[in-house]
Coordinates of C-alpha atoms in Angstrom, one line a residue:
X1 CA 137.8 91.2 141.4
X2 CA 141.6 90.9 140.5
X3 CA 143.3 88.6 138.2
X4 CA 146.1 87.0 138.2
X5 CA 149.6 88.3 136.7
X6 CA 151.9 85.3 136.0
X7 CA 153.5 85.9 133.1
X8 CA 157.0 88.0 132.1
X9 CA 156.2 90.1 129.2
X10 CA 155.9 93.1 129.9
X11 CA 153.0 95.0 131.4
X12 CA 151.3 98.0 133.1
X13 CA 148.8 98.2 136.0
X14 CA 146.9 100.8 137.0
X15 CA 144.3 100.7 139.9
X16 CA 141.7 103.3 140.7
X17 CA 138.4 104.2 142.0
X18 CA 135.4 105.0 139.6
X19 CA 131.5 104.8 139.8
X20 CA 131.7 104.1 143.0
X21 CA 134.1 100.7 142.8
X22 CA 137.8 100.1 142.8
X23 CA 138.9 99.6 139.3
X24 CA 141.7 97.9 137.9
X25 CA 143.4 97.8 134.3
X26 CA 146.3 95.4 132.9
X27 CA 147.8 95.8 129.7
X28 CA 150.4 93.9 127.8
X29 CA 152.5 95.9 125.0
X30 CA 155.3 98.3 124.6
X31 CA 155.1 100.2 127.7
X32 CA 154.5 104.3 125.7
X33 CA 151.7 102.2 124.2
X34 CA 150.2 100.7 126.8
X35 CA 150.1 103.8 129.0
X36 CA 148.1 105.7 126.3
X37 CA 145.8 102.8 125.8
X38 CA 145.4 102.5 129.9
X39 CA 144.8 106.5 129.5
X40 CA 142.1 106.7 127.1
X41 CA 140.3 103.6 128.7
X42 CA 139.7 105.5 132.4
X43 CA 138.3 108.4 129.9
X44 CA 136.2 106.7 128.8
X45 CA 135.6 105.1 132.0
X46 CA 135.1 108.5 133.5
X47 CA 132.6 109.2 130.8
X48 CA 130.7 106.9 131.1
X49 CA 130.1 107.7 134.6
X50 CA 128.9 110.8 133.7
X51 CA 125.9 109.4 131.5
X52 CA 124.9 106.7 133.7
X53 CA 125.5 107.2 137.4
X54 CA 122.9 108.7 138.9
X55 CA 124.9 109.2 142.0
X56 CA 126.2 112.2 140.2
X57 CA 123.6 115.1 139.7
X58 CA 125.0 116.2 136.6
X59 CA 124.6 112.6 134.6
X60 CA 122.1 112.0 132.1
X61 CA 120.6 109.3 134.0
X62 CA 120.1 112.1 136.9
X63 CA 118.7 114.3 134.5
X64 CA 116.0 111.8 133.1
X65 CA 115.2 110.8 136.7
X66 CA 114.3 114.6 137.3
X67 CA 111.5 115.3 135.2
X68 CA 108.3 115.0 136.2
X69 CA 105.3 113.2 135.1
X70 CA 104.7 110.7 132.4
X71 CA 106.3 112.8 129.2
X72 CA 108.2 112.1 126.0
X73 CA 112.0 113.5 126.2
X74 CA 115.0 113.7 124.0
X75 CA 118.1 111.2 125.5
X76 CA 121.9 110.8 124.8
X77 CA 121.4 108.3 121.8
X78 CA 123.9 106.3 123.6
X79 CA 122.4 106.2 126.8
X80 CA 118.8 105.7 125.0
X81 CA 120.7 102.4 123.4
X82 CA 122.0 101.2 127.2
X83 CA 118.3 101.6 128.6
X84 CA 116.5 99.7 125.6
X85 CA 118.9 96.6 126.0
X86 CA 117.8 96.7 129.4
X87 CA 114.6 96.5 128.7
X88 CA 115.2 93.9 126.5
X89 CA 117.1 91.8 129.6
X90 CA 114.1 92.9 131.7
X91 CA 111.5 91.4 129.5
X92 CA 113.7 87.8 129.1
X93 CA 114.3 87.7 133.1
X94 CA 110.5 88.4 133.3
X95 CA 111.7 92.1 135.6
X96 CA 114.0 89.7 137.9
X97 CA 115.8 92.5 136.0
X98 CA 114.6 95.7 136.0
X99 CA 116.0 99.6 134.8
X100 CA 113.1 100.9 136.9
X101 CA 113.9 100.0 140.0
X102 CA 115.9 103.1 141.7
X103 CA 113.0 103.7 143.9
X104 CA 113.3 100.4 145.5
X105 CA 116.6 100.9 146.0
X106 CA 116.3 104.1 147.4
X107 CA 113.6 103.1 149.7
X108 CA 115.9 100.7 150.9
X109 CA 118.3 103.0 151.4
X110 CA 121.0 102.1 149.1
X111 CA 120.1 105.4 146.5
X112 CA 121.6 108.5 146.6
X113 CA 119.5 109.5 149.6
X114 CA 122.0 107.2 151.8
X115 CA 121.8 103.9 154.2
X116 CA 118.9 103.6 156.7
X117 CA 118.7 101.6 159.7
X118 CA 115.3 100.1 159.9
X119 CA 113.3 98.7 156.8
X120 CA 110.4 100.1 155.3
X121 CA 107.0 99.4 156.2
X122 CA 104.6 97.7 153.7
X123 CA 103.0 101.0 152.6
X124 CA 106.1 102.8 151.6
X125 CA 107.0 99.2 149.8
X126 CA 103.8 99.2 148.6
X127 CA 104.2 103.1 147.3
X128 CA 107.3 102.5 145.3
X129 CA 106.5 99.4 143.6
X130 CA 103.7 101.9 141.9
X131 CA 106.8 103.6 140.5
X132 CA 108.6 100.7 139.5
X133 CA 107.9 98.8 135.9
X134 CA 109.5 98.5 132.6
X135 CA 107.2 98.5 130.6
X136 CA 106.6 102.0 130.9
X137 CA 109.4 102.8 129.0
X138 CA 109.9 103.0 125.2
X139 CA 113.2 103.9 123.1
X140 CA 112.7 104.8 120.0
X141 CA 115.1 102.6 117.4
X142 CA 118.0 105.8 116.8
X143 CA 117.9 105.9 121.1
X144 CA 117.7 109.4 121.3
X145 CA 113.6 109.7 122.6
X146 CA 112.3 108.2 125.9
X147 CA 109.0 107.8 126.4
X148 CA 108.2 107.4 130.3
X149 CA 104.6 106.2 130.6
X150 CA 103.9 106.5 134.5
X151 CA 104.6 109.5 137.3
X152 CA 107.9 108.3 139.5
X153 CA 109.7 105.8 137.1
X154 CA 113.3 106.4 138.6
X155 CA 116.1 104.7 136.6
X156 CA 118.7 102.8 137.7
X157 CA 121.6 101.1 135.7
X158 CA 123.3 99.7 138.2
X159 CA 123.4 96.4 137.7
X160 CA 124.6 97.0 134.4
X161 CA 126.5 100.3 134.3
X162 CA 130.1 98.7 135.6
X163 CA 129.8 95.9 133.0
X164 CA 129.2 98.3 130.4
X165 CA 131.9 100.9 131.0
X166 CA 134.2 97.8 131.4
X167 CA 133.2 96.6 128.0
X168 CA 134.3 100.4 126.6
X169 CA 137.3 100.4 127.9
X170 CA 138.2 97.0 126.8
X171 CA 136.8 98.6 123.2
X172 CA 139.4 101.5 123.5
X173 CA 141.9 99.1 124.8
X174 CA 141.3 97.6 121.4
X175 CA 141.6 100.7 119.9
X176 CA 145.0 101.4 121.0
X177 CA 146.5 97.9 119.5
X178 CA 146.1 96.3 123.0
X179 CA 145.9 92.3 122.4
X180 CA 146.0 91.3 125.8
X181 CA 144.2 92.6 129.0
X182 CA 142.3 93.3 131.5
X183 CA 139.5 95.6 133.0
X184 CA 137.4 95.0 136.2
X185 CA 135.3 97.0 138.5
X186 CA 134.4 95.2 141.9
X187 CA 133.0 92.4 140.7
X188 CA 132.7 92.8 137.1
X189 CA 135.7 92.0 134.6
X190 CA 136.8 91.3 131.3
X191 CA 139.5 88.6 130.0
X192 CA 141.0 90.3 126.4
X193 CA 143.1 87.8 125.0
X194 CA 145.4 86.3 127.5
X195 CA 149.2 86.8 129.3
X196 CA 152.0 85.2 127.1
X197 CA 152.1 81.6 127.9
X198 CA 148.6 81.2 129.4
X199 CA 145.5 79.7 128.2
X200 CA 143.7 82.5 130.0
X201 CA 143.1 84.8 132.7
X202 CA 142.5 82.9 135.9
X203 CA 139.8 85.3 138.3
X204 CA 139.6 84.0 142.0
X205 CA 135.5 84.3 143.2
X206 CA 135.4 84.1 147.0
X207 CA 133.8 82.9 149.4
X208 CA 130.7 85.3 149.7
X209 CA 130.6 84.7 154.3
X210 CA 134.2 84.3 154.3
X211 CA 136.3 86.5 152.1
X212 CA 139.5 85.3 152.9
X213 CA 138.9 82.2 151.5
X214 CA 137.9 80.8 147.9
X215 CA 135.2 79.1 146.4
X216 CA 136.2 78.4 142.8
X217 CA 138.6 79.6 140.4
X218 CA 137.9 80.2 137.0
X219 CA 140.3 80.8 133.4
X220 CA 138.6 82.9 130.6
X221 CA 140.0 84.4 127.5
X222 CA 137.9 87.1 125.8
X223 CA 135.0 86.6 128.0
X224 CA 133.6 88.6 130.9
X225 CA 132.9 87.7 134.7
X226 CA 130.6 89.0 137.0
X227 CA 129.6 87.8 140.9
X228 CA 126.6 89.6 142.2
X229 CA 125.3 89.4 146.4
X230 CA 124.2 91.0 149.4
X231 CA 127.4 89.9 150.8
X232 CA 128.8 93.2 150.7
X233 CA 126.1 96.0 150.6
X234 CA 123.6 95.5 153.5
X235 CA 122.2 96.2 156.8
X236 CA 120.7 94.4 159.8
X237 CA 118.0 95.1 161.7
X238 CA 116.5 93.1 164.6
X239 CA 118.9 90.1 163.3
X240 CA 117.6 89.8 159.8
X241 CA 120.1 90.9 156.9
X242 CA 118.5 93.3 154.5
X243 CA 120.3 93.3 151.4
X244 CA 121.2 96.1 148.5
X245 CA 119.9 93.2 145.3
X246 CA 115.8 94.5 145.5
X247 CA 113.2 92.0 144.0
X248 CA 111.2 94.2 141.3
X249 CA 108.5 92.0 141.5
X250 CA 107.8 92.0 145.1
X251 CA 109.4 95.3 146.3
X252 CA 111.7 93.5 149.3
X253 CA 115.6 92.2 149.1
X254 CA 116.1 89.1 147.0
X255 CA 116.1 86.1 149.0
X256 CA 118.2 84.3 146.5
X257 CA 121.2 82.3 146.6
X258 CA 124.6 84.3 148.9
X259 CA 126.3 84.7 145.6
X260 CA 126.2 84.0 141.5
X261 CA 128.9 84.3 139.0
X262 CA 128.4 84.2 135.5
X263 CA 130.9 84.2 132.8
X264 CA 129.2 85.6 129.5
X265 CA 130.4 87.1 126.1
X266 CA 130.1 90.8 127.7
X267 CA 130.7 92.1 131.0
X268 CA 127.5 94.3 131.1
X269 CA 125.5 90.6 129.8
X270 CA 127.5 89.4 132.7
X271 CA 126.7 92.0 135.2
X272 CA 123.2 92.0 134.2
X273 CA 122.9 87.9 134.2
X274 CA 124.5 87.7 137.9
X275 CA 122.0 90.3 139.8
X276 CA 118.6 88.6 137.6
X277 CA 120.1 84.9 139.5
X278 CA 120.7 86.4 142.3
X279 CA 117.1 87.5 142.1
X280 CA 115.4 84.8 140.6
X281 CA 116.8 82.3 143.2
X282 CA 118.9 79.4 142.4
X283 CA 116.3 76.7 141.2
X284 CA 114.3 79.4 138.0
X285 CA 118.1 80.5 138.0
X286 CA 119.9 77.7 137.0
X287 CA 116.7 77.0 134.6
X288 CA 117.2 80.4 132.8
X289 CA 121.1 80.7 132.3
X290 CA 121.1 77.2 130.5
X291 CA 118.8 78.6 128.1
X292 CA 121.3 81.4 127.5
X293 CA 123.4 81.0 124.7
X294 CA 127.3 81.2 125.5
X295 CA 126.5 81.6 129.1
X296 CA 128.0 79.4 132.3
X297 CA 127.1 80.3 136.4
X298 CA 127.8 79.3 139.5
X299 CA 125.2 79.9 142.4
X300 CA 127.0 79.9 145.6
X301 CA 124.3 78.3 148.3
X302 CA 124.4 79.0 152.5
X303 CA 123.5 75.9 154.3
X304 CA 123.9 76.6 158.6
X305 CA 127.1 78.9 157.7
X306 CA 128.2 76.2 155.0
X307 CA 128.6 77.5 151.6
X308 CA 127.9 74.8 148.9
X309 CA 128.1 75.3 144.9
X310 CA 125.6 74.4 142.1
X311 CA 126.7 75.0 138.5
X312 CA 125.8 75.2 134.9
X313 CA 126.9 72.2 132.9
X314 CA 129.8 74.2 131.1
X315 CA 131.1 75.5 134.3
X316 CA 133.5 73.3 135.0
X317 CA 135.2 73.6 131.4
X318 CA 136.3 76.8 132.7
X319 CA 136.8 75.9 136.5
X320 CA 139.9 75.7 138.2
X321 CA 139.0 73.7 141.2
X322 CA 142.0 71.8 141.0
X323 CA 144.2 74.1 140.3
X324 CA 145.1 74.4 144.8
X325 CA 143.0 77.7 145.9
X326 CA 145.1 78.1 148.7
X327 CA 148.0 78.4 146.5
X328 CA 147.0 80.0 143.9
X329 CA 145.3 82.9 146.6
X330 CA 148.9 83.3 147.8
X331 CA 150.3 83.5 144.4
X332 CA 147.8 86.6 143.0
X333 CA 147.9 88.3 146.1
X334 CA 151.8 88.1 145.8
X335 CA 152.0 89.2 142.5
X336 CA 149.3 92.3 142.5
X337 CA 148.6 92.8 146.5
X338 CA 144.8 93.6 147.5
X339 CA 143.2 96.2 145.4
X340 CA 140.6 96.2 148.2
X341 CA 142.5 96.2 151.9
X342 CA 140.3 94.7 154.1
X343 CA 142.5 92.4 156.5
X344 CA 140.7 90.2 159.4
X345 CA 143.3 89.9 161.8
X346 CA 142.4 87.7 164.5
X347 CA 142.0 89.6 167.6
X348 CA 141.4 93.1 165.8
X349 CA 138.5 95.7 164.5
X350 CA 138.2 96.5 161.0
X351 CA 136.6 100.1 160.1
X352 CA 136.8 100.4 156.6
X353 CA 138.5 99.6 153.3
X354 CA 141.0 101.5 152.1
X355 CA 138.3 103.0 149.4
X356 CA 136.0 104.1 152.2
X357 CA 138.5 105.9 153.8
X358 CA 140.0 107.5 150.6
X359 CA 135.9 109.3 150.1
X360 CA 136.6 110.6 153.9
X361 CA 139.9 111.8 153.6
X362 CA 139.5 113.6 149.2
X363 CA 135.3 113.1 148.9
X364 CA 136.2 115.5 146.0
X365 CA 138.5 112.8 144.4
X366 CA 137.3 111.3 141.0
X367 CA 140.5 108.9 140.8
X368 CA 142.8 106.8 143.3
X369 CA 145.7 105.6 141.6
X370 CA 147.5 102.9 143.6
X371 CA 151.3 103.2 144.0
X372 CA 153.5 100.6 145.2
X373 CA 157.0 102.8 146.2
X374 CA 160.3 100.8 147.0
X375 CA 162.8 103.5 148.2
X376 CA 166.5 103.8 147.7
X377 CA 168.8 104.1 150.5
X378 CA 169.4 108.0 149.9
X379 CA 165.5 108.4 150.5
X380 CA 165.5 106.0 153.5
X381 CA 168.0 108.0 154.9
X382 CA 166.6 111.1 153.9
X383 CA 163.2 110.4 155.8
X384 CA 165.2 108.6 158.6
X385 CA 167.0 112.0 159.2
X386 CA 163.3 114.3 159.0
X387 CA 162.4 111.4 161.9
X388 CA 165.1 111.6 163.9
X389 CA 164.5 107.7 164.2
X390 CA 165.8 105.3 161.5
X391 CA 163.3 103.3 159.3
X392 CA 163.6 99.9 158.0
X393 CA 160.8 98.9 155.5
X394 CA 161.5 99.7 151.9
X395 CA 158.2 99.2 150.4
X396 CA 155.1 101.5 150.9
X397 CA 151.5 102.1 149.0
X398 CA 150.4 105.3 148.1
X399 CA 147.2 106.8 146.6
X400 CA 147.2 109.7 144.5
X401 CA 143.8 111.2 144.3
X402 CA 143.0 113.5 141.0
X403 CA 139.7 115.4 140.3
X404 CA 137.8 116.4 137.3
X405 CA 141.1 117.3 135.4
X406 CA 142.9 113.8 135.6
X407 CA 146.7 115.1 135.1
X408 CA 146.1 117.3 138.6
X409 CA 146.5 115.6 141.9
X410 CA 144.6 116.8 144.5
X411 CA 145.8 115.0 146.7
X412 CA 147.8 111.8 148.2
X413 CA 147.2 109.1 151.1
X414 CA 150.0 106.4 152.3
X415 CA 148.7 103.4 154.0
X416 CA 151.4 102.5 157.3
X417 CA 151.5 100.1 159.7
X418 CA 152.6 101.7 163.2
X419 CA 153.0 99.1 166.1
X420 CA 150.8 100.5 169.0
X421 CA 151.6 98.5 172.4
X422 CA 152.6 95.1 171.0
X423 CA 150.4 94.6 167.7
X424 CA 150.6 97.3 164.8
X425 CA 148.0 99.6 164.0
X426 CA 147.4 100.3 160.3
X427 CA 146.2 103.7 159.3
X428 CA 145.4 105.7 156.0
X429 CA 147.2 109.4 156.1
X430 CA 145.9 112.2 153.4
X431 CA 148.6 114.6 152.8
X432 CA 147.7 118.0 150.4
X433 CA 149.5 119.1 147.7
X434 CA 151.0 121.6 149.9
X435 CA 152.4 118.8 152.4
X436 CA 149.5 119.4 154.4
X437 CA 147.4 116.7 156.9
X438 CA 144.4 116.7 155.5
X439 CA 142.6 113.3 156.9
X440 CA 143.6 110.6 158.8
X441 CA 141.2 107.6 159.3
X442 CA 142.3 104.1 161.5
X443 CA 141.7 101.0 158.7
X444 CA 142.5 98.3 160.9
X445 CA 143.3 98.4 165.1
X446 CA 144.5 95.5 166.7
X447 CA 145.1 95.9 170.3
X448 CA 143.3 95.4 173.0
X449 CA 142.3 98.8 174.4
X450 CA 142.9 102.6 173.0
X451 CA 140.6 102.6 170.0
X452 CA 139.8 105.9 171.9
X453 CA 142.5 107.2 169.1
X454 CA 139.4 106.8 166.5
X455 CA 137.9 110.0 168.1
X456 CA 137.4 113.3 166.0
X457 CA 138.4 115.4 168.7
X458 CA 142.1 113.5 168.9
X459 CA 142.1 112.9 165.1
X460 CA 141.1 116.5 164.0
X461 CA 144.3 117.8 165.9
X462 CA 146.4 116.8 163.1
X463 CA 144.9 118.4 160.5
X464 CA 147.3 121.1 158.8
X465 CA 150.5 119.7 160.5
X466 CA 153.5 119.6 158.4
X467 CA 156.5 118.2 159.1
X468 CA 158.2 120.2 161.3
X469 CA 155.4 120.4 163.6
X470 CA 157.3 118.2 166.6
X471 CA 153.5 116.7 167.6
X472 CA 154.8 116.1 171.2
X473 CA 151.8 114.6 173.5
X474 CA 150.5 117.2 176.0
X475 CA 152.1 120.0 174.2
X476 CA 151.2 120.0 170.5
X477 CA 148.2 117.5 171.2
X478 CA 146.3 115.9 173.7
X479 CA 146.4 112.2 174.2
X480 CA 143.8 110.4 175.6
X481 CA 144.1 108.7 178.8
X482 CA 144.1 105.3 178.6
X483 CA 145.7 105.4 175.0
X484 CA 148.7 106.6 175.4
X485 CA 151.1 104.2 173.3
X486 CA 148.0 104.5 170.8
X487 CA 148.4 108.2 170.9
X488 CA 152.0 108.1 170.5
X489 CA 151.9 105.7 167.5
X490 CA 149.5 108.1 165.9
X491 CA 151.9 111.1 165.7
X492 CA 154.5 109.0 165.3
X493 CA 152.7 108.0 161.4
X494 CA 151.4 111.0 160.8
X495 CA 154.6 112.4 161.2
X496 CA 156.1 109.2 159.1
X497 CA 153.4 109.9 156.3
X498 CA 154.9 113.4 155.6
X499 CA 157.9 112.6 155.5
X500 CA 157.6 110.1 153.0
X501 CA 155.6 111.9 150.6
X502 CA 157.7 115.2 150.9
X503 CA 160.7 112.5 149.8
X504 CA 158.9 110.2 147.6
X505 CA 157.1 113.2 145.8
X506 CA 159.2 116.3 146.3
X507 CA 155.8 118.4 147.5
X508 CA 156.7 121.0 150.6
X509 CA 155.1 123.9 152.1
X510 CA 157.0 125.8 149.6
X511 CA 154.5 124.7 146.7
X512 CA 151.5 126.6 148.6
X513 CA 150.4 128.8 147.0

């Protein structure tokens, strides 16, 4: 979820990937300011992760999750005031919301075991729904005891845990003298204040089949957004769509509407809101959400492939529909490009975001931060000359990865676009701090044969070239037959990402250590 940037005072962007989402933070202000405030909200961001994601062994929520038995147990006070407003959302959605739901969802395969491939069968449903209710849990009013009242109860705060680190860092944001902002992960974000000269921020929500194209677009100022569906976490077996939103009350995917958005005072009321529609369905939806105070939806319906809307009566106070989606698409994508690169070029595969393939290439990175680099013409002639071929784009994106310590990179990747027969190829390229290969992944291929390239055994060939490696086919590696333009655009950008980031970022072989 991006917003739009419209405005010219001044302001700072900063992109990234935490608790398992791309992130993104704008901030208006002095730039020194701004870049402290932007600082001290992905600390807090990154500390928050490490109470509630139980992705991570280490959390609290992990720690919780591995005790056994029904017991009484001392909690982060903070963490034992995130579970008891869930239970109070779980009570008012009737458990279309529910904290205790992680062993559906790792049942289901969408837990910290991994995916799976075929559904359950109705005894292992039937197993985990004994693990499964709220009311089994009991905070004490300072947060700092759990009581856990049945054997399995396995928490799980995410459909809450993005909203809620969002609404920190907006607090630190805050903090830091920041007026005007905002902070989204995936699909959850937060509006604070708005850009000079605008009523609001104005959040595009897309088609949930389609997602090149827009449904609605929305303006808020200090309010949160959230969309929740199955639209992007899923699999299919024997034809049917399973996906990652679980039912508490029935133990099986919610059959609900493809997508809901609500807008709400707070993202994490937001975040929470979104997956209990999803859930409930739209009818019992559209019915509870009216009766929340301060809170507006839009359930997003699939009809034979046909995507129709149905929204609360304040929706449309807030709606943009007329603003021209098409051209207000092409103006946010032209101001902040795609935080998430997924292209659907018409004749071409797409293998994964440019997330997915920054967890192959640094699965030890805790942070991407996106960099948009326009060289001069000393550094495009500088790379030109490490080529021996001249270059003619100015612009590139880079990633820098960092790990536990934030102010240490670990790591970069550069996203290119190499033409491979007649269309280009576009591929992510991870480079170490010692100007190193160290990944290489194909995001999008477009040509009509020599996918082959995709292979480990071609790919793992590059790994710990540097730039003077010459990479000539059938000497320094081995095409494959059939793809041999594909091969030869391959080492042609792996040997175009080095030289770029031994430019753009001064790193050489010398810096091993």
């Amino acid at each position: 979820m991006s917003a739009s940037l419209t405005c010219s005072e001044p302001a700072v962007r900063r992109t990234g990937f935490h608790m398992g989402g791309p992130w993104e933070i704008i901030a208006h202000g002095p730039p020194a300011r701004v870049r402290r405030a932007i600082d001290a909200a992905l600390h807090e961001i990154n500390r928050i992760e490490s109470l509630l994601s139980r992705f991570r062994g280490d959390s609290e929520i992990s720690r919780i999750n591995h005790g056994i038995g029904p017991r009484e147990m001392p909690v982060d006070p903070e963490v034992g005031r995130v579970i008891a407003k869930a239970l109070r959302y779980a009570e008012r959605t009737g458990g279309a919301f529910d904290p205790t739901a992680g062993a559906l969802s790792r049942l289901w395969g969408f837990g910290p075991d991994g995916p799976r491939s075929a559904p359950p069968n109705a005894e292992e449903i039937g197993a985990a729904l004994g693990r499964v209710g709220y009311r089994h849990l009991l905070v004490d009013e300072e947060g700092s005891r759990l009581t856990i009242g049945r054997h399995g109860i396995e928490l799980d705060l995410g459909a809450m845990g993005k909203g809620y680190a969002v609404d920190r860092a907006v607090a630190v944001l805050k903090l830091h003298g920041i007026e005007r902002g905002w902070v989204s992960c995936g699909s959850s974000g937060y509006g604070l204040g708005a850009p000079m000269g605008q009523a609001g921020w104005r959040i595009a929500i897309r088609d949930p089949r389609r997602p090149d194209r827009l449904i609605e677009t929305v303006q808020i100022c200090d309010q949160a957004v959230s969309t929740s569906g199955a639209y992007e976490q899923f699999f299919v077996y024997n034809g049917k769509q399973h996906g990652h939103i679980c039912d508490p009350r029935t133990g099986y995917p919610a059959a609900g509407p493809a997508s809901v958005t609500v807008i709400a005072a707070t993202a994490t009321q937001a975040d929470i809101l979104s997956t209990a529609a999803c859930v409930m369905g739209v009818e019992e939806g559209l019915g509870f959400l009216q009766s929340e105070s301060g809170v507006e939806a839009c359930f997003a319906e699939e009809h034979r492939g046909d995507i129709s809307i149905q929204i609360t009566p304040g929706w449309s106070e807030a709606s943009q529909s007329g603003f021209g989606r098409r051209r207000f698409l092409a103006g946010m994508l032209a101001a902040l490009g795609l935080l998430v690169l997924k292209p659907f070029p018409a004749g071409g595969a797409v293998y994964m975001t440019a997330e997915e393939a920054l967890r192959q290439i640094l699965p030890e990175g805790r942070e991407f931060i996106r960099e948009t680099v326009t060289l001069t013409n000393e550094q495009k002639a500088w790379i030109s000359e490490l080529l021996g071929k001249q270059i003619k784009e100015t612009a590139y994106t880079f990633y820098r990865g960092t790990g536990s310590d934030p102010a240490v990179t670990i790591g970069h990747a550069v996203v290119l676009n190499v033409i491979g027969k007649e269309r280009p190829i576009t591929f992510m390229i991870g480079i170490s701090p010692q100007a190193r290969i160290i990944g290489l992944e194909v995001l999008v291929y477009r040509e009509s044969q020599g996918s082959e390239i995709r292979s480990k055994r071609f790919m793992k060939q590059f790994i710990g070239k540097t730039v003077e490696a010459p990479l000539k086919l059938g000497r320094d590696i081995d095409g494959i037959s059939g793809a041999t333009l594909s091969s030869r655009s391959t080492a042609y950008a792996v040997k175009k990402a080095l030289a770029l980031t031994q430019v753009v970022y001064g790193i050489s072989e010398e810096n091993d250590s």
